[in-house]
Structure formats: structure tokens, C-alpha cells
Short mmCIF file of C-alpha atoms and ligand atoms in Angstrom, two decimals:
data_model
loop_
_atom_site.label_atom_id
_atom_site.label_comp_id
_atom_site.label_asym_id
_atom_site.label_seq_id
_atom_site.Cartn_x
_atom_site.Cartn_y
_atom_site.Cartn_z
CA MET A 2 0.00 0.00 0.00
CA HIS A 3 2.77 2.46 0.90
CA LYS A 4 5.62 2.99 -1.54
CA ASN A 5 9.22 3.36 -0.33
CA THR A 6 8.22 4.25 3.17
CA LYS A 7 9.14 1.05 5.00
CA GLU A 8 11.50 2.89 7.32
CA MET A 9 8.67 5.13 8.50
CA THR A 10 6.45 2.14 9.21
CA GLU A 11 9.28 0.59 11.21
CA LEU A 12 9.61 3.75 13.29
CA ILE A 13 5.88 3.65 14.07
CA LEU A 14 6.02 0.00 15.06
CA LYS A 15 9.02 0.71 17.27
CA ALA A 16 7.04 3.49 18.96
CA LYS A 17 4.20 1.02 19.48
CA GLU A 18 6.56 -1.51 21.04
CA LYS A 19 7.90 1.15 23.40
CA ALA A 20 4.37 2.20 24.34
CA ILE A 21 3.43 -1.40 25.10
CA LYS A 22 6.51 -1.81 27.24
CA GLU A 23 5.97 1.38 29.19
CA THR A 24 2.20 1.24 29.57
CA SER A 25 -0.63 -1.20 29.35
CA HIS A 26 -3.82 -0.53 27.51
CA GLU A 27 -6.50 -1.90 29.76
CA PRO A 28 -9.48 0.39 29.53
CA GLU A 29 -10.44 2.47 32.55
CA PRO A 30 -13.73 1.02 33.89
CA GLU A 31 -15.10 4.45 34.84
CA PHE A 32 -14.91 5.67 31.21
CA THR A 33 -15.93 2.54 29.33
CA LYS A 34 -19.32 1.44 30.58
CA PRO A 35 -22.86 2.22 29.41
CA ILE A 36 -24.51 5.21 31.05
CA SER A 37 -27.75 5.06 32.86
CA TRP A 38 -28.74 8.75 33.14
CA PRO A 39 -28.56 10.67 35.37
CA ILE A 40 -25.01 9.90 36.48
CA THR A 41 -22.84 11.18 39.27
CA CYS A 42 -19.35 12.33 38.38
CA THR A 43 -16.83 14.67 39.92
CA VAL A 44 -16.51 17.76 37.75
CA GLY A 45 -13.61 20.18 37.91
CA PRO A 46 -13.23 23.63 36.33
CA GLY A 47 -13.38 23.56 32.54
CA LEU A 48 -15.77 20.57 32.86
CA GLU A 49 -12.83 18.35 33.82
CA GLY A 50 -14.15 14.85 34.50
CA ALA A 51 -17.65 15.61 33.19
CA ILE A 52 -19.23 12.88 31.05
CA ALA A 53 -21.26 14.47 28.25
CA CYS A 54 -22.43 11.46 26.23
CA GLU A 55 -21.76 7.88 25.17
CA THR A 56 -19.70 7.16 22.05
CA LYS A 57 -18.35 4.28 19.99
CA ILE A 58 -16.06 6.50 17.93
CA GLY A 59 -12.92 6.87 19.95
CA TYR A 60 -11.31 6.44 23.33
CA VAL A 61 -8.40 8.22 24.99
CA ASN A 62 -6.85 6.39 27.89
CA GLY A 63 -5.18 9.31 29.61
CA ALA A 64 -3.70 7.34 32.46
CA LYS A 65 -1.84 4.94 30.17
CA GLY A 66 -1.43 7.04 27.04
CA TRP A 67 -3.48 5.06 24.54
CA LEU A 68 -5.67 6.26 21.70
CA ILE A 69 -8.29 4.09 19.99
CA TYR A 70 -10.46 4.85 16.95
CA ARG A 71 -13.44 2.49 16.71
CA GLY A 72 -11.50 -0.32 18.37
CA TYR A 73 -8.22 0.08 16.45
CA ASN A 74 -5.17 1.47 18.21
CA ILE A 75 -3.58 4.54 16.70
CA PHE A 76 -0.19 2.88 16.13
CA ASP A 77 -1.67 0.21 13.86
CA LEU A 78 -3.74 2.74 11.96
CA CYS A 79 -0.63 4.89 11.39
CA ALA A 80 1.46 1.89 10.38
CA TYR A 81 -0.96 0.22 8.01
CA SER A 82 -3.84 2.52 7.12
CA THR A 83 -4.50 5.72 5.19
CA PHE A 84 -6.45 8.86 6.02
CA GLU A 85 -9.21 7.89 3.61
CA GLU A 86 -9.68 4.60 5.47
CA VAL A 87 -9.59 6.31 8.84
CA ALA A 88 -12.12 8.99 7.87
CA PHE A 89 -14.42 6.26 6.55
CA LEU A 90 -13.90 4.25 9.75
CA LEU A 91 -14.79 7.21 11.96
CA LEU A 92 -17.85 8.16 9.94
CA HIS A 93 -19.18 4.70 9.11
CA GLY A 94 -18.04 2.57 12.03
CA GLU A 95 -16.03 -0.04 10.09
CA LEU A 96 -12.96 -0.01 7.88
CA PRO A 97 -14.08 0.07 4.23
CA THR A 98 -14.00 -2.88 1.87
CA LEU A 99 -11.89 -2.33 -1.23
CA SER A 100 -14.88 -1.30 -3.32
CA GLN A 101 -16.22 0.99 -0.58
CA LEU A 102 -12.78 2.55 -0.28
CA ASN A 103 -12.54 3.17 -4.02
CA VAL A 104 -15.95 4.82 -4.09
CA PHE A 105 -15.08 6.93 -1.04
CA LYS A 106 -11.73 8.04 -2.49
CA LYS A 107 -13.42 9.07 -5.72
CA LYS A 108 -16.04 10.96 -3.80
CA LEU A 109 -13.44 12.83 -1.76
CA VAL A 110 -11.81 14.01 -4.97
CA GLN A 111 -15.18 15.03 -6.42
CA TYR A 112 -16.26 16.83 -3.27
CA GLY A 113 -12.89 18.54 -3.15
CA HIS A 114 -14.16 20.62 -6.08
CA ILE A 115 -15.75 23.63 -4.41
CA PRO A 116 -15.51 26.30 -7.11
CA LEU A 117 -18.31 28.55 -5.93
CA THR A 118 -16.95 28.51 -2.40
CA LYS A 119 -13.46 29.37 -3.64
CA ARG A 120 -14.79 32.10 -5.85
CA ARG A 121 -16.67 33.66 -2.95
CA LEU A 122 -13.62 33.35 -0.75
CA MET A 123 -11.48 35.10 -3.33
CA SER A 124 -13.72 38.13 -3.18
CA PHE A 125 -12.46 38.68 0.38
CA PRO A 126 -8.97 39.93 1.29
CA VAL A 127 -7.94 36.40 2.29
CA GLU A 128 -4.26 37.26 1.95
CA ARG A 129 -4.62 39.58 4.92
CA MET A 130 -6.86 37.32 6.99
CA ASN A 131 -5.88 34.86 9.66
CA ALA A 132 -5.87 31.48 7.89
CA MET A 133 -8.24 29.89 10.41
CA ALA A 134 -10.65 32.82 10.12
CA ALA A 135 -10.57 32.43 6.33
CA LEU A 136 -11.16 28.69 6.73
CA ARG A 137 -14.16 29.29 8.94
CA LEU A 138 -15.52 31.73 6.42
CA GLY A 139 -14.95 29.15 3.69
CA THR A 140 -17.00 26.49 5.46
CA THR A 141 -19.83 29.00 5.79
CA PHE A 142 -19.63 29.51 2.03
CA MET A 143 -19.75 25.74 1.55
CA ARG A 144 -23.04 25.83 3.45
CA GLN A 145 -24.10 28.75 1.29
CA GLU A 146 -23.89 26.51 -1.76
CA PHE A 147 -26.81 24.64 -0.23
CA THR A 148 -28.79 27.73 0.42
CA ASP A 149 -28.38 28.49 -3.27
CA VAL A 150 -29.52 25.04 -4.28
CA GLU A 151 -32.47 25.23 -1.93
CA SER A 152 -33.52 28.70 -3.07
CA GLN A 153 -32.99 27.85 -6.72
CA GLU A 154 -35.79 25.33 -6.48
CA TYR A 155 -38.12 28.32 -6.41
CA ILE A 156 -36.68 30.32 -9.26
CA ASN A 157 -36.98 29.93 -12.99
CA ASP A 158 -34.52 28.27 -15.32
CA THR A 159 -33.08 31.48 -16.78
CA VAL A 160 -31.94 32.60 -13.35
CA LYS A 161 -30.50 29.14 -12.77
CA ILE A 162 -28.35 29.45 -15.86
CA ILE A 163 -27.01 32.83 -14.81
CA SER A 164 -26.39 31.49 -11.37
CA ALA A 165 -24.61 28.45 -12.79
CA ASP A 166 -22.31 30.72 -14.73
CA GLU A 167 -21.38 32.37 -11.47
CA ASP A 168 -20.28 29.03 -10.14
CA SER A 169 -17.23 29.00 -12.37
CA ILE A 170 -13.81 29.82 -11.10
CA PRO A 171 -10.60 30.23 -13.01
CA MET A 172 -8.30 27.38 -12.11
CA GLU A 173 -4.62 27.10 -12.68
CA THR A 174 -4.73 23.72 -14.31
CA LYS A 175 -1.05 23.14 -14.90
CA PRO A 176 0.71 24.89 -12.07
CA MET A 177 4.15 23.43 -12.67
CA GLY A 178 6.63 24.80 -15.11
CA GLU A 179 4.26 27.06 -17.01
CA LYS A 180 5.37 30.60 -17.70
CA HIS A 181 1.80 31.77 -17.53
CA ALA A 182 -1.06 30.23 -15.63
CA ILE A 183 -3.60 28.35 -17.74
CA TYR A 184 -7.18 28.81 -16.67
CA GLU A 185 -10.26 26.75 -17.15
CA PHE A 186 -13.84 27.25 -16.06
CA ASP A 187 -14.86 24.39 -13.93
CA GLU A 188 -18.63 24.49 -13.93
CA LYS A 189 -18.91 21.87 -16.67
CA LYS A 190 -16.86 19.38 -14.69
CA LEU A 191 -18.95 20.06 -11.64
CA LEU A 192 -22.20 19.50 -13.48
CA GLU A 193 -20.88 16.27 -14.98
CA MET A 194 -20.18 14.99 -11.52
CA LYS A 195 -23.70 15.83 -10.32
CA ILE A 196 -22.27 16.79 -6.95
CA ARG A 197 -25.16 19.07 -6.16
CA ASP A 198 -27.70 16.29 -6.62
CA ASN A 199 -26.13 14.33 -3.79
CA LEU A 200 -25.95 17.21 -1.37
CA GLN A 201 -29.58 17.60 -0.55
CA HIS A 202 -29.43 18.05 3.19
CA ALA A 203 -26.99 20.14 5.15
CA THR A 204 -26.95 17.62 7.99
CA GLY A 205 -26.62 14.20 6.34
CA ILE A 206 -23.65 11.91 5.80
CA GLU A 207 -23.01 13.33 2.30
CA SER A 208 -22.46 16.72 3.90
CA CYS A 209 -19.90 15.09 6.21
CA HIS A 210 -18.06 13.71 3.17
CA HIS A 211 -18.37 17.11 1.48
CA LEU A 212 -16.78 18.76 4.51
CA VAL A 213 -13.98 16.19 4.91
CA ALA A 214 -13.03 16.81 1.28
CA GLY A 215 -13.85 20.51 1.17
CA VAL A 216 -11.95 21.66 4.25
CA SER A 217 -8.66 20.38 2.85
CA SER A 218 -9.42 22.06 -0.49
CA LEU A 219 -10.14 25.26 1.36
CA VAL A 220 -6.96 25.09 3.45
CA ALA A 221 -4.94 24.56 0.28
CA ALA A 222 -6.75 27.36 -1.56
CA ILE A 223 -6.14 29.79 1.31
CA ALA A 224 -2.46 28.80 1.40
CA ARG A 225 -2.16 29.56 -2.32
CA ILE A 226 -4.13 32.80 -2.27
CA LYS A 227 -1.88 33.98 0.57
CA VAL A 228 1.18 33.67 -1.66
CA GLY A 229 -0.56 35.32 -4.59
CA ARG A 230 -1.42 32.16 -6.51
CA LEU A 231 -4.66 30.70 -7.76
CA PRO A 232 -6.18 27.62 -6.12
CA ILE A 233 -5.60 24.21 -7.68
CA GLU A 234 -8.24 21.56 -8.15
CA PRO A 235 -7.74 18.08 -6.63
CA HIS A 236 -6.19 15.54 -8.98
CA PRO A 237 -8.20 12.33 -9.44
CA ASP A 238 -5.11 10.09 -9.44
CA LEU A 239 -3.70 11.29 -6.14
CA SER A 240 -4.42 10.11 -2.59
CA PHE A 241 -6.01 12.49 -0.10
CA ALA A 242 -2.67 13.28 1.58
CA SER A 243 -0.90 13.68 -1.73
CA ASN A 244 -3.66 15.89 -3.12
CA PHE A 245 -3.57 18.03 -0.01
CA ILE A 246 0.13 18.81 -0.47
CA TYR A 247 -0.31 19.14 -4.23
CA MET A 248 -3.19 21.61 -3.89
CA MET A 249 -1.18 23.63 -1.35
CA THR A 250 2.18 23.70 -3.06
CA GLY A 251 1.47 22.90 -6.71
CA LYS A 252 3.93 20.01 -6.54
CA VAL A 253 3.09 16.32 -6.41
CA PRO A 254 4.82 15.14 -3.21
CA SER A 255 7.35 12.34 -2.98
CA PRO A 256 6.13 9.05 -1.42
CA ILE A 257 7.85 10.04 1.84
CA GLU A 258 6.19 13.45 1.92
CA GLU A 259 2.83 11.90 1.08
CA ARG A 260 3.23 9.27 3.78
CA ILE A 261 4.19 11.69 6.55
CA MET A 262 1.19 13.88 5.71
CA ASP A 263 -1.02 10.81 5.70
CA ILE A 264 0.26 9.72 9.13
CA SER A 265 -0.19 13.20 10.51
CA LEU A 266 -3.78 13.36 9.20
CA ILE A 267 -4.51 9.95 10.79
CA LEU A 268 -3.07 11.10 14.12
CA HIS A 269 -5.17 14.27 14.25
CA ALA A 270 -8.48 12.81 13.08
CA ASP A 271 -10.25 12.32 16.40
CA HIS A 272 -9.53 12.82 20.07
CA GLY A 273 -12.42 12.42 22.45
CA MET A 274 -14.39 15.38 23.75
CA ASN A 275 -11.71 17.97 23.06
CA ALA A 276 -12.74 21.63 22.98
CA SER A 277 -13.31 21.86 19.22
CA THR A 278 -15.26 18.60 19.04
CA PHE A 279 -17.38 19.68 21.95
CA ALA A 280 -17.94 23.10 20.33
CA SER A 281 -19.14 21.38 17.13
CA MET A 282 -21.44 19.13 19.11
CA VAL A 283 -22.90 21.99 21.12
CA VAL A 284 -23.80 23.82 17.91
CA ALA A 285 -25.22 20.65 16.33
CA SER A 286 -27.28 19.88 19.44
CA THR A 287 -29.39 22.98 18.71
CA LEU A 288 -30.26 21.30 15.36
CA SER A 289 -28.17 23.87 13.53
CA ASP A 290 -26.49 22.30 10.50
CA ILE A 291 -23.20 20.49 10.22
CA TYR A 292 -21.43 23.25 8.26
CA LEU A 293 -22.01 25.70 11.06
CA SER A 294 -21.01 23.03 13.58
CA VAL A 295 -17.70 22.55 11.78
CA GLY A 296 -17.29 26.34 11.73
CA ALA A 297 -17.56 26.28 15.52
CA GLY A 298 -14.97 23.50 15.65
CA ILE A 299 -12.57 25.55 13.54
CA ALA A 300 -13.06 28.56 15.80
CA ALA A 301 -12.32 26.52 18.93
CA LEU A 302 -9.35 24.76 17.39
CA GLN A 303 -7.65 28.01 16.55
CA GLY A 304 -6.68 28.90 20.13
CA PRO A 305 -3.10 28.28 21.32
CA LEU A 306 -4.28 26.06 24.18
CA HIS A 307 -5.75 23.71 21.57
CA GLY A 308 -4.78 23.30 17.88
CA GLY A 309 -3.06 26.68 17.73
CA ALA A 310 -0.30 25.21 19.90
CA ASN A 311 1.50 23.65 16.90
CA GLU A 312 2.20 27.07 15.41
CA ALA A 313 3.12 28.46 18.83
CA VAL A 314 5.63 25.62 19.33
CA ILE A 315 7.64 26.64 16.28
CA ALA A 316 7.62 30.29 17.39
CA MET A 317 8.87 29.12 20.81
CA LEU A 318 11.62 26.90 19.36
CA LYS A 319 12.76 29.80 17.17
CA GLU A 320 12.78 32.08 20.19
CA ILE A 321 14.94 29.59 22.11
CA GLY A 322 17.25 29.69 19.11
CA SER A 323 19.85 27.06 20.03
CA VAL A 324 20.35 23.84 21.95
CA GLU A 325 22.75 25.68 24.28
CA ASN A 326 20.15 28.29 25.18
CA THR A 327 17.41 25.75 25.90
CA LYS A 328 18.06 25.17 29.60
CA THR A 329 18.32 28.90 30.43
CA TRP A 330 15.18 29.65 28.39
CA PHE A 331 13.26 26.87 30.10
CA GLU A 332 14.31 27.97 33.60
CA LYS A 333 13.23 31.54 32.86
CA ALA A 334 9.91 30.31 31.45
CA CYS A 335 9.30 28.22 34.58
CA ALA A 336 10.17 31.15 36.82
CA LYS A 337 7.57 33.23 34.98
CA LYS A 338 5.10 30.31 35.27
CA GLN A 339 4.86 30.36 31.50
CA LYS A 340 3.17 27.41 29.79
CA ILE A 341 5.53 25.46 27.56
CA MET A 342 3.76 25.09 24.25
CA GLY A 343 3.24 21.54 23.00
CA PHE A 344 3.31 20.09 26.54
CA GLY A 345 0.60 19.03 28.94
CA HIS A 346 -2.87 17.73 28.37
CA ARG A 347 -6.20 17.67 30.18
CA VAL A 348 -6.56 13.92 29.72
CA TYR A 349 -3.07 12.47 29.22
CA LYS A 350 -1.09 12.08 32.38
CA ALA A 351 1.27 9.83 30.41
CA TYR A 352 3.20 10.24 27.15
CA ASP A 353 0.80 11.18 24.35
CA PRO A 354 0.84 8.27 21.84
CA ARG A 355 0.59 10.77 18.97
CA ALA A 356 3.82 12.42 20.12
CA ARG A 357 5.39 8.95 20.39
CA VAL A 358 4.75 8.55 16.66
CA LEU A 359 5.59 12.08 15.59
CA ALA A 360 8.87 12.47 17.51
CA PRO A 361 10.85 9.79 15.62
CA LEU A 362 9.19 10.82 12.35
CA ALA A 363 10.16 14.47 12.91
CA LYS A 364 13.73 13.29 13.43
CA TYR A 365 13.52 11.18 10.28
CA MET A 366 12.07 14.02 8.20
CA SER A 367 14.57 16.58 9.52
CA ARG A 368 17.68 14.62 8.64
CA LYS A 369 17.86 16.32 5.24
CA ASN A 370 16.35 19.66 6.16
CA ASP A 371 18.60 22.20 7.88
CA GLU A 372 15.84 24.27 9.46
CA GLY A 373 13.95 21.18 10.55
CA LYS A 374 17.13 19.64 11.98
CA LYS A 375 17.91 22.74 14.03
CA LEU A 376 14.36 22.92 15.39
CA PHE A 377 14.32 19.20 16.14
CA LYS A 378 17.53 19.36 18.17
CA ILE A 379 16.18 22.23 20.26
CA ALA A 380 12.88 20.36 20.70
CA GLU A 381 14.70 17.22 21.81
CA GLN A 382 16.65 19.21 24.41
CA LEU A 383 13.53 21.02 25.61
CA GLU A 384 11.71 17.72 26.01
CA LYS A 385 14.55 16.46 28.21
CA GLU A 386 14.32 19.56 30.41
CA VAL A 387 10.53 19.31 30.72
CA LEU A 388 10.50 15.58 31.47
CA ARG A 389 13.22 15.97 34.10
CA THR A 390 11.19 18.59 35.96
CA LEU A 391 7.52 19.05 35.03
CA GLY A 392 7.26 15.47 33.80
CA LYS A 393 8.21 14.12 37.22
CA GLU A 394 6.36 16.71 39.29
CA LYS A 395 3.16 17.19 37.30
CA LYS A 396 3.03 14.40 34.72
CA ILE A 397 3.51 16.83 31.86
CA PHE A 398 4.63 15.24 28.60
CA PRO A 399 4.84 16.34 24.97
CA ASN A 400 1.49 16.37 23.21
CA VAL A 401 0.61 15.97 19.51
CA ASP A 402 1.44 19.60 18.78
CA PHE A 403 5.05 19.45 19.96
CA TYR A 404 6.56 17.61 17.00
CA SER A 405 3.96 18.11 14.24
CA GLY A 406 5.19 21.59 13.35
CA ILE A 407 8.71 20.29 12.74
CA VAL A 408 7.30 17.72 10.33
CA TYR A 409 5.36 20.41 8.44
CA THR A 410 8.42 22.68 8.41
CA CYS A 411 10.31 19.86 6.69
CA LEU A 412 7.51 19.74 4.10
CA GLY A 413 8.11 23.44 3.44
CA ILE A 414 4.73 24.50 4.84
CA ASP A 415 4.41 27.90 6.46
CA SER A 416 3.64 27.76 10.20
CA GLU A 417 0.40 29.70 9.67
CA PHE A 418 -1.01 26.55 8.05
CA PHE A 419 -0.17 24.08 10.80
CA THR A 420 -3.46 24.58 12.61
CA PRO A 421 -5.51 24.57 9.38
CA ILE A 422 -3.89 21.20 8.56
CA PHE A 423 -5.04 19.98 11.97
CA ALA A 424 -8.56 21.15 11.04
CA ALA A 425 -8.42 19.37 7.67
CA SER A 426 -7.99 16.12 9.56
CA ARG A 427 -10.13 16.77 12.66
CA VAL A 428 -13.15 17.61 10.50
CA SER A 429 -13.57 13.83 10.16
CA GLY A 430 -13.82 13.46 13.95
CA TRP A 431 -16.09 16.50 14.32
CA THR A 432 -18.55 15.28 11.72
CA ALA A 433 -18.48 11.66 12.94
CA ARG A 434 -19.18 12.68 16.52
CA VAL A 435 -21.90 15.14 15.52
CA GLN A 436 -23.63 12.46 13.46
CA GLU A 437 -23.44 10.01 16.34
CA TYR A 438 -24.70 12.52 18.89
CA LEU A 439 -27.65 13.53 16.72
CA LEU A 440 -28.97 9.95 16.84
CA ASN A 441 -29.90 10.60 20.48
CA ASN A 442 -29.76 14.35 20.49
CA ARG A 443 -30.43 16.43 23.54
CA ILE A 444 -29.50 20.11 23.46
CA PHE A 445 -26.38 20.87 25.56
CA ARG A 446 -27.41 23.17 28.31
CA PRO A 447 -25.29 23.14 31.48
CA ARG A 448 -25.76 25.63 34.27
CA ALA A 449 -23.49 28.16 35.96
CA MET A 450 -23.33 28.94 39.64
CA TYR A 451 -24.59 32.50 40.08
CA LEU A 452 -22.32 34.50 42.37
CA GLY A 453 -23.68 37.94 41.57
CA GLN A 454 -25.84 40.22 43.63
CA PHE A 455 -29.62 40.14 44.15
CA ASP A 456 -32.18 42.86 44.78
CA LYS A 457 -30.40 45.84 43.20
CA GLY A 458 -32.72 48.77 42.56
CA TYR A 459 -32.77 50.11 38.99
CA ILE A 460 -31.15 53.57 38.65
CA SER A 461 -32.03 55.58 35.57
CA VAL A 462 -29.11 56.45 33.28
CA LYS A 463 -29.03 60.14 34.21
CA ASN A 464 -28.58 59.25 37.88
CA ARG A 465 -25.77 56.70 37.45
N1 CMC B 25 3.79 24.07 30.66
C1 CMC B 25 3.99 24.26 31.97
N2 CMC B 25 3.12 23.90 32.92
C2 CMC B 25 2.00 23.31 32.51
C3 CMC B 25 1.73 23.07 31.16
C4 CMC B 25 2.68 23.47 30.21
N3 CMC B 25 2.48 23.28 28.93
N4 CMC B 25 0.54 22.47 31.05
C5 CMC B 25 0.08 22.34 32.29
N5 CMC B 25 0.96 22.85 33.17
C6 CMC B 25 0.80 22.88 34.64
C7 CMC B 25 -0.11 24.02 35.03
O1 CMC B 25 0.60 25.19 35.26
C8 CMC B 25 -0.74 23.46 36.29
O2 CMC B 25 0.18 23.58 37.33
P1 CMC B 25 -0.33 23.90 38.84
O3 CMC B 25 -1.22 22.74 39.20
O4 CMC B 25 0.90 23.99 39.61
O5 CMC B 25 -1.08 25.18 38.74
C9 CMC B 25 -0.89 21.98 35.98
O6 CMC B 25 0.14 21.68 35.03
C10 CMC B 25 -2.23 21.62 35.37
O7 CMC B 25 -2.42 22.45 34.22
P2 CMC B 25 -3.76 23.03 33.72
O8 CMC B 25 -3.48 24.25 32.91
O9 CMC B 25 -4.73 23.17 34.85
O10 CMC B 25 -4.24 21.88 32.78
P3 CMC B 25 -5.47 21.90 31.82
O11 CMC B 25 -5.96 20.54 31.74
O12 CMC B 25 -6.44 22.95 32.23
O13 CMC B 25 -4.84 22.39 30.43
C11 CMC B 25 -3.61 22.36 28.43
C12 CMC B 25 -4.41 21.54 29.44
C13 CMC B 25 -3.31 21.50 27.23
C14 CMC B 25 -4.46 23.54 27.99
C15 CMC B 25 -2.31 22.84 29.09
O14 CMC B 25 -1.51 21.73 29.41
C16 CMC B 25 -1.55 23.81 28.22
O15 CMC B 25 -1.83 25.01 28.25
N6 CMC B 25 -0.55 23.33 27.39
C17 CMC B 25 0.15 24.18 26.46
C18 CMC B 25 -0.66 24.39 25.19
C19 CMC B 25 -0.71 23.13 24.36
O16 CMC B 25 0.29 22.51 24.09
N7 CMC B 25 -1.92 22.78 23.89
C20 CMC B 25 -2.15 21.62 23.05
C21 CMC B 25 -2.97 20.60 23.75
S1 CMC B 25 -2.96 18.96 23.03
C22 CMC B 25 -3.55 19.01 21.43
C23 CMC B 25 -4.61 19.97 21.13
O17 CMC B 25 -5.63 20.02 21.79
O18 CMC B 25 -4.43 20.71 20.19
#
């Protein structure tokens, strides 16, 4: 299945072996039994320990450092699977058969064509927008395509034709080696594929597929617009990971580059009731649609305490500047009670299995990349400092965001796109969990303890 990437698979299997040796993966009984509502649980600030729902999608064993998607451990999925398989697994509950996989892959390429969305996006100053804000806007436009379809049912054919013409977007069809960009209008292709006919409801499984494909197209389009280039359409012969890099950079990646992106996408696809997943679910629980739910997920993911940490890690490593300066920098940071980016986790009180995979792969990727190598060496030193101190005292270990940025740096991707890449993968987890929750939906509606005053008399504005 994977070409010329045996060494990478071996590194993953070695990480798995180490994890088995250092931990065990027995499930925690308190987080793996059916719920009979109402339940009693001890809740800390930030809803720590609160149980919000039942799920069959994924399990994080924080005490031992294990991550499971639908029964499969993350090491095996990284070693043997692909992102397409994993997204299908999360959304449909089982790994696909060969024919299901082929249909799904084809669909992801088809749904990666979002010309109207891209055209709308390009009418905004995307080059000056935060990439995650642009991405969120883009998913709203993807929803808007529905609104158009829905409203077009009520208008006459002439208007439809005009509207269809608007759906075209100039595409740079041959981005490599051409002196001048070559454009094509893509509406014909889109009509041939009858994509619109499938997307009838903005909540159904087809919308989930549309989003899984569309978010990566959007991320890539934003990356290109930001460097003054036109978006590229997905190529039908490329895998999801390969297409993602191709649409971002205009170059078909090498098997190693494709494989590392694939592994990274697998690692980020789902992770329990994290803040962005919960945000998506809260929005969906109001019976809002899945596009707006994903928009909420993107918004929550952006923060540096969550997905934004991967970008912050690279800024931190650059600030440290050298292996020699690492200890002094770390001691100063601790003295200021500064959080070390890419470390710590609400659930993991053991080594994050995703970091176990990414650390050796970051080393592997950085061996031929000067910038990556420098960052990796500083990261390695910082990890030693943190484990020696915070690791022992507070069970703080590297998380998924600590090494991912080094991997992306080695792929030549700008740090502004690290969190959007995270989103391109996590959209599979968001949509899977939203779909599952909606089967037994109840609107999320916790309460707050009121500590304000009572019985204040109203004073008119002129007397205040
Ligand atoms: N550096 C230094 N100290 C830390 C760190 C860190 N990165 N993380 C936690 N601590 C300390 C914290 O100061 C506190 O100490 P004390 O009990 O003495 O006050 C203790 O550990 C517990 O921390 P907390 O902030 O209460 O933990 P939390 O569960 O509320 O927060 C976290 C989890 C991930 C937000 C936090 O560890 C953090 O801010 N890490 C840095 C940002 C980061 O890497 N985020 C990515 C998270 S994983 C992937 C993702 O979601 O994207």
C-alpha cells in the first residue's frame, strides 16, 4: 500500500513496542461502561471529568497514554492505514472494503471541487486574513452553496443558468513549469459529476463527506491565495494526503512526503471530547447544520491552548534559538510560570501516543532539512528539560502539537497553516461525533453557579 516508506512504518512499530513496554492498555472502567442517566461524576473547572455522552467513535486512555479509533489502536492505523480509510472508519463505524474505499476516495476528490466557495472566498482579502478565520468563512460559504440550491428550487430556469455561470472559477490547471497560468472554467466538470444532486441536506452523511473533502481544499486554496497564486483543483489520481500537499504547493509530493502527511492526518483525526469537538457538538445539538457546527470546531481549534499550539511551538523553538540556550530559556519560562507550548494535556497524564509517533518521524524528516534539523535538536533538548522537571512533578509530557510543526516545516509548509492542517484532519472526527450525537440528540445546556448580587434597585441612566 505504501511505496518506499518502510523505514517510517518501522519507526511507528518501534514506537508502538515502546508504548506497550511502558504502559498497558487496559481500559479504565469508569470511562468505558454504558450510562444510565442521570449519572454522578466529579466535575472540575473547565468541565474536567464531566461525562457528556456515550460514544463508539474513539477512546483516549489518559492514564496509560493510549488512543483508539473504533476499536483500532492509533499505532496500527498509522502503520498500516491511510487517512481515507480512517475517515471512513470514523464516519461509518467499520474499515471500508476495497470497493467501498474506491468509491469513497473518488467521492473525496469530487467533493474537493468547491468552485463557488473558492470564488466567494477570493472576493475577500484572504491574503490579509488569519488562515483559520478564512477557513471558517470558507465552510460558511460551503453551506451557502446549499442555500443556493435550496432557493434555486423556487426560481426559474433562466436565473438558474445565470447562477450556474457564477459558479465557475478560473483554475490554474497546470501549475508546474508554465510561464503563464492556464485557466479553465470548472462548472462543466462540476455538473458532470452531479455533486449538487447528492448534497440535498446540510446535515446528512453526504455533507460530512463534502466537509472532509472541502476543508482540505479550502486550506490549500487559502495557502495559495496567501502567496498570490490561484487555487488548484484536486487531482483524481492522487491520494487524499498527496492531493492536499499538491493543492497547497502545486507540486506532487514524494512518497515520503505523502506518507508523513497521511500519518499526521490519521493522528489528528479524532480525540475524544476535546474543545473543538465539543464546540461542534454543542452547535449541532441545537439542530443547527453540520457546516455551522464545523465552523464552531474551527473557531475553537484556533486557540493556542488547543490546535493553535502547533504554530506556537515553532515560534517558541525559534525564540529559544539554540540547543545551548534551551536550559536557560526553560528555567526563565518556569520562573515566569509560562506554559511550555506543546506540553501538557487535560486527559493524558502519560506520554501522548501521537507524540510517540511524531517524535521519531520528525527526526527522520529533519535529517535532510537544515531548518527542521535545528528545530528538532532544540525540541529534543527542551523535552529532556521538561520531562526531568515538570514530567516528574506534574506528569507533563509532549502532546501531539510538539513535533507536528517540525514535520510540516520539513515539508516546506508555512507555520500559519499548521493549525488549518489539523482542522483538515479533525473535521472527520467532528462530523463523525456530531452524526453520532444527533442519533440521540439532547441540546447541551449546562448551568453556571450564580455569584452575583440580588435585589439591586434600577437607577435611571441620568442618575448613574
Ligand atoms: N507548561 C507548563 N506547565 C504546565 C503546562 C505546560 N504546557 N501544562 C500544564 N501545566 C501545569 C499548570 O501550570 C498546572 O500547574 P499547577 O497545578 O501547579 O497550577 C498543571 O500543570 C495543570 O495544568 P492546567 O493548565 O490546569 O491543565 P489543563 O488541563 O487545564 O490544560 C492544556 C491543558 C493542554 C491547555 C495545558 O496543558 C496547556 O496550556 N498546554 C500548552 C498548550 C498546548 O500545548 N496545547 C495543546 C494541547 S494537546 C492538542 C490539542 O488540543 O491541540
